mmCIF file of C-alpha atoms in Angstrom:
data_model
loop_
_atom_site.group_PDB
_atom_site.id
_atom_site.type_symbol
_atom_site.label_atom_id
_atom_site.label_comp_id
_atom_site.label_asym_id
_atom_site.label_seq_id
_atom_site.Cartn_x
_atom_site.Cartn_y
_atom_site.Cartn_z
ATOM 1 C CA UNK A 1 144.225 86.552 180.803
ATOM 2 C CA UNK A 2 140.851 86.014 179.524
ATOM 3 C CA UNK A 3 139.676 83.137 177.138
ATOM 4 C CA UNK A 4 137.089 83.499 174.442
ATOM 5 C CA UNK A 5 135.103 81.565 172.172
ATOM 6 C CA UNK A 6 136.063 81.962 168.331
ATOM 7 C CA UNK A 7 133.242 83.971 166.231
ATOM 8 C CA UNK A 8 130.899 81.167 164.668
ATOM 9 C CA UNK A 9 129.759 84.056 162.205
ATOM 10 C CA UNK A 10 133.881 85.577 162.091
ATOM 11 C CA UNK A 11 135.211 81.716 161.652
ATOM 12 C CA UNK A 12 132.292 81.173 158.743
ATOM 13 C CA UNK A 13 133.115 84.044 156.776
ATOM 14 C CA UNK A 14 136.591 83.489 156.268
ATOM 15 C CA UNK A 15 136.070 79.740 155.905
ATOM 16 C CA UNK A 16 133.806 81.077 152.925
ATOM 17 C CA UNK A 17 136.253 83.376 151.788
ATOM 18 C CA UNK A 18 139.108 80.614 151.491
ATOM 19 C CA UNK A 19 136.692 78.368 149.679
ATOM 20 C CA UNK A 20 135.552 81.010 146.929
ATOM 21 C CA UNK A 21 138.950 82.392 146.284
ATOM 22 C CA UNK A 22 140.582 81.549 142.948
ATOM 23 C CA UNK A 23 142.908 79.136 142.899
ATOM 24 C CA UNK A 24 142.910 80.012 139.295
ATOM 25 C CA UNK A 25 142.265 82.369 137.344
ATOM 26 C CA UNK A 26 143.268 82.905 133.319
ATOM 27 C CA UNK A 27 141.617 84.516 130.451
ATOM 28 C CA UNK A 28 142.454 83.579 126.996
ATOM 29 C CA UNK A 29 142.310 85.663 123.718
ATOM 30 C CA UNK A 30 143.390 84.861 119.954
ATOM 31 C CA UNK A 31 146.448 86.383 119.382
ATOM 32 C CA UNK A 32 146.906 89.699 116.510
ATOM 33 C CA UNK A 33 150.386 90.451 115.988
ATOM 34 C CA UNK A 34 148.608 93.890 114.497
ATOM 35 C CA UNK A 35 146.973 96.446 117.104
ATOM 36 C CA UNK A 36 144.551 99.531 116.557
ATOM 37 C CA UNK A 37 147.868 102.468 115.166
ATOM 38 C CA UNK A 38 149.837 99.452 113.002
ATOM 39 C CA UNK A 39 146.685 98.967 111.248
ATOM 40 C CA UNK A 40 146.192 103.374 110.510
ATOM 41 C CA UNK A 41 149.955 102.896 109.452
ATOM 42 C CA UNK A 42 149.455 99.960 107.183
ATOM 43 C CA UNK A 43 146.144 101.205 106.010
ATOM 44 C CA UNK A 44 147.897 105.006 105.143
ATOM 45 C CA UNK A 45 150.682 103.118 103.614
ATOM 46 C CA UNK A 46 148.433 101.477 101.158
ATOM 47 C CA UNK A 47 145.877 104.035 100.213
ATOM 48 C CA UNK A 48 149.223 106.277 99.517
ATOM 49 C CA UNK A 49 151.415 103.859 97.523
ATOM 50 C CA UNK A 50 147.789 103.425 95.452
ATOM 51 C CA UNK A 51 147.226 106.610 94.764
ATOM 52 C CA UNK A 52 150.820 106.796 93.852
ATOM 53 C CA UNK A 53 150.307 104.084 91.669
ATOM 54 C CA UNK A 54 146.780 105.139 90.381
ATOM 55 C CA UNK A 55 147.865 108.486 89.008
ATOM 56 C CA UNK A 56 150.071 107.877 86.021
ATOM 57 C CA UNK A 57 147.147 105.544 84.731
ATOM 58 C CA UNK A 58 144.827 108.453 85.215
ATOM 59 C CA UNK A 59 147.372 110.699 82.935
ATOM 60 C CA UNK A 60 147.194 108.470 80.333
ATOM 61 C CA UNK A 61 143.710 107.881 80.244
ATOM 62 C CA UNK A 62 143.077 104.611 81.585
ATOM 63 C CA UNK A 63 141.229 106.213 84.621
ATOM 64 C CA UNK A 64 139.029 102.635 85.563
ATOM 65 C CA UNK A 65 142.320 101.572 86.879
ATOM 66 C CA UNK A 66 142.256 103.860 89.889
ATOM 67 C CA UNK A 67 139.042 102.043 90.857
ATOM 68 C CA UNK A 68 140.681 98.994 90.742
ATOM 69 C CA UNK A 69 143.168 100.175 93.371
ATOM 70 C CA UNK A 70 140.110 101.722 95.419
ATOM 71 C CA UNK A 71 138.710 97.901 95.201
ATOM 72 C CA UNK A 72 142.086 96.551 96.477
ATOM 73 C CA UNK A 73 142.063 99.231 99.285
ATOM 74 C CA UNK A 74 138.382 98.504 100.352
ATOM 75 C CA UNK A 75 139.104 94.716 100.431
ATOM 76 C CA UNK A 76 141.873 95.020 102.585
ATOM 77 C CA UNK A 77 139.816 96.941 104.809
ATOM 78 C CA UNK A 78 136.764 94.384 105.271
ATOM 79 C CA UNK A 79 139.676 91.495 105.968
ATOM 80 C CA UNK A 80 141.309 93.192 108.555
ATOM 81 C CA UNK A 81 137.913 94.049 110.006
ATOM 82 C CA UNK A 82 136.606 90.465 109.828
ATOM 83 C CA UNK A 83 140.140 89.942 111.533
ATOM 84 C CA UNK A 84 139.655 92.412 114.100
ATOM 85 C CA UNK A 85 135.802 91.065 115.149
ATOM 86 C CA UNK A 86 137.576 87.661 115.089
ATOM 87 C CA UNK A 87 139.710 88.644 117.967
ATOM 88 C CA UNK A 88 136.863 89.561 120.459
ATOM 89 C CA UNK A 89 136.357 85.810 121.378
ATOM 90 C CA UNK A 90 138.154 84.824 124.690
ATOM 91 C CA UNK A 91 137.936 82.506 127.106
ATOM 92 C CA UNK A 92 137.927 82.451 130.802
ATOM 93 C CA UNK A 93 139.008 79.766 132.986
ATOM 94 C CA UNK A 94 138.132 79.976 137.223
ATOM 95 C CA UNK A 95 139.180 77.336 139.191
ATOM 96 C CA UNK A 96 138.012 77.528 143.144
ATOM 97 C CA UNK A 97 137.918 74.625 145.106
ATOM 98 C CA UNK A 98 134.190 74.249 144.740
ATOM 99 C CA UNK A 99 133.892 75.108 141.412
ATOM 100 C CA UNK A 100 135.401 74.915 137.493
ATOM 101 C CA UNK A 101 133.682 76.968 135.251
ATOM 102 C CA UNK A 102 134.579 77.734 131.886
ATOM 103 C CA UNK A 103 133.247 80.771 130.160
ATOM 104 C CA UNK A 104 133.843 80.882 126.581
ATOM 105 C CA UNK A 105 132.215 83.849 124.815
ATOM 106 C CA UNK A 106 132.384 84.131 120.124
ATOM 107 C CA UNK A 107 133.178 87.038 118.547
ATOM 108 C CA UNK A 108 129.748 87.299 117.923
ATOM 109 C CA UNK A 109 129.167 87.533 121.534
ATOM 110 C CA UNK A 110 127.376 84.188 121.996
ATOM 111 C CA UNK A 111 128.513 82.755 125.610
ATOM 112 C CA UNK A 112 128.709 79.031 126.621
ATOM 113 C CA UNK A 113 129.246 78.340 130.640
ATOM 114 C CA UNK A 114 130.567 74.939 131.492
ATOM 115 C CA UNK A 115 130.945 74.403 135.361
ATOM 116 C CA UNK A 116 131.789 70.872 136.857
ATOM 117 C CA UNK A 117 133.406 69.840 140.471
ATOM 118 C CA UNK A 118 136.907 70.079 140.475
ATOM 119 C CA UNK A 119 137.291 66.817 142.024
ATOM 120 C CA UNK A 120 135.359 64.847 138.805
ATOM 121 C CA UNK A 121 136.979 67.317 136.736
ATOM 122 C CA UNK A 122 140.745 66.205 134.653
ATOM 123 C CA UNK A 123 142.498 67.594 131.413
ATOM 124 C CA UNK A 124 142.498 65.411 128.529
ATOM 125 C CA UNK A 125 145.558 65.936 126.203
ATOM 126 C CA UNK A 126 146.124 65.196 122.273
ATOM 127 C CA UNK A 127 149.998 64.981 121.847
ATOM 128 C CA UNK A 128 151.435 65.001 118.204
ATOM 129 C CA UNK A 129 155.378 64.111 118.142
ATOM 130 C CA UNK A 130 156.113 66.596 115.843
ATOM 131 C CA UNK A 131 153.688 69.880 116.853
ATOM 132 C CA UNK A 132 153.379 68.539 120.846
ATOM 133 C CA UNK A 133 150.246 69.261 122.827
ATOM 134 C CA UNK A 134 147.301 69.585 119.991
ATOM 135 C CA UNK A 135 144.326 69.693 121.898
ATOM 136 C CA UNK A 136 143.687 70.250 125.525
ATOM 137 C CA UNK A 137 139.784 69.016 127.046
ATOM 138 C CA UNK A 138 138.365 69.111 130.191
ATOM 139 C CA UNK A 139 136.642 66.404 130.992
ATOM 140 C CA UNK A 140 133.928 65.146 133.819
ATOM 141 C CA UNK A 141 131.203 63.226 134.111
ATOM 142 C CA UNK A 142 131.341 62.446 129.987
ATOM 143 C CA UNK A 143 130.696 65.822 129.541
ATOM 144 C CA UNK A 144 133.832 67.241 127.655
ATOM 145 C CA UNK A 145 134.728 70.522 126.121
ATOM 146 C CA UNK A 146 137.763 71.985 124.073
ATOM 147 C CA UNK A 147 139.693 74.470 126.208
ATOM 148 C CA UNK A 148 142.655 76.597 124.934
ATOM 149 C CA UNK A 149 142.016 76.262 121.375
ATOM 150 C CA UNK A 150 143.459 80.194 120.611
ATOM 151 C CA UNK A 151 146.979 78.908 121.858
ATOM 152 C CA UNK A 152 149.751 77.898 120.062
ATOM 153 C CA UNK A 153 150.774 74.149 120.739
ATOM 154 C CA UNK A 154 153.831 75.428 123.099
ATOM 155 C CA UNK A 155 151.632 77.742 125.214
ATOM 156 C CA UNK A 156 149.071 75.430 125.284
ATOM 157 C CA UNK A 157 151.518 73.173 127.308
ATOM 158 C CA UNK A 158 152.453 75.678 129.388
ATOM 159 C CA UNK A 159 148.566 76.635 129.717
ATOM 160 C CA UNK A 160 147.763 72.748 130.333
ATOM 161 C CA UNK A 161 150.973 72.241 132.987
ATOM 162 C CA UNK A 162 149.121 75.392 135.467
ATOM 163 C CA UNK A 163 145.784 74.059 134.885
ATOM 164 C CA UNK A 164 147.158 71.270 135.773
ATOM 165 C CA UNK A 165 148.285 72.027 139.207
ATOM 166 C CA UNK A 166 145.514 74.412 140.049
ATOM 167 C CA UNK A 167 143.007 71.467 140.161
ATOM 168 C CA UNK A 168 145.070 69.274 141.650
ATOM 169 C CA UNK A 169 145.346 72.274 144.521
ATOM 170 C CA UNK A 170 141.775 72.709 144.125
ATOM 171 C CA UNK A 171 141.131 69.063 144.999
ATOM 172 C CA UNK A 172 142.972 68.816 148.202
ATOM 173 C CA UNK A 173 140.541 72.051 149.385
ATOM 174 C CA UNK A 174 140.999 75.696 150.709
ATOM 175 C CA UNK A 175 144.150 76.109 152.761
ATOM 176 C CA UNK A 176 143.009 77.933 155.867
ATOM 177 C CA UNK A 177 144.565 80.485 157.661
ATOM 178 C CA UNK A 178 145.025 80.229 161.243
ATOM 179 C CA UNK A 179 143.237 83.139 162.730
#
């Protein structure tokens, strides 16, 4: 039976490892009850029914009217396109037991980072009696910033309960694995 020393370099790495490991770990997007093929469907539905609707006022004469349902068509389009850049925004939320950082990116792509210690960090929540949780902030050091916004008041309780728990996790530090 032979005895050895533990790896300094071994031990350090997976010391390391524990510490910059997620302890959470959540993106969040707005949410568009309408994907990519609902939207061909609903747009081929409506450019049909118009032209449906377009050609009897053609027959008769009163042809302006089918550009009036080309209008309609075309402004449907643009909203559900303004719609569709709306929903590239997302957050994402990484808690490690060294580290919270929040990375909020715009549909326009503009980012905003917000990293504090999990230790000064604690979530901040706006009940209403009739909606429940409202708004959810992180808060530390008088810094504070809106988290969860895209989420309905139910998820964002749901959201706020596992956020919850992660920091408090993260505050009591890695949990090491005997080696």
């Amino acid at each position: 039976m032979s005895l050895s020393k533990p790896d300094p370099e071994s031990a350090a790495a997976t010391s390391g490892a524990a510490v910059e490991r997620p302890v959470f770990d959540a993106t969040i997007t707005p949410h568009r009850s309408l994907g990519a093929d609902g939207f061909r469907l609903v747009m081929t539905l409506v450019c049909l029914s118009s032209i449906v609707a377009s050609v009897p006022f053609v027959l008769l004469g009163a042809w302006p009217v089918a550009g009036f349902f080309g209008l309609d068509i075309l402004a449907l389009f643009i909203a559900f396109k303004v719609n569709f850049n709306a929903a590239r925004a997302f957050e994402r939320i990484v808690v490690t037991p060294l580290e919270v950082m929040l990375r909020q990116v715009s549909h326009r792509g503009k980012e905003a980072i917000w990293r504090s210690n999990p230790v000064w960090t604690k979530l901040e929540r706006e009940h209403d009696e009739d909606y429940g949780l409202m708004r959810l902030d992180l808060v530390s050091r008088g810094s504070r910033v809106v988290v969860a916004s895209a989420l309905s008041p139910q998820e964002r309780e749901g959201f706020a309960q596992a956020l919850g728990a992660a920091l408090a996790e993260a505050r009591r530090g890695p949990a090491f694995e005997p080696a």
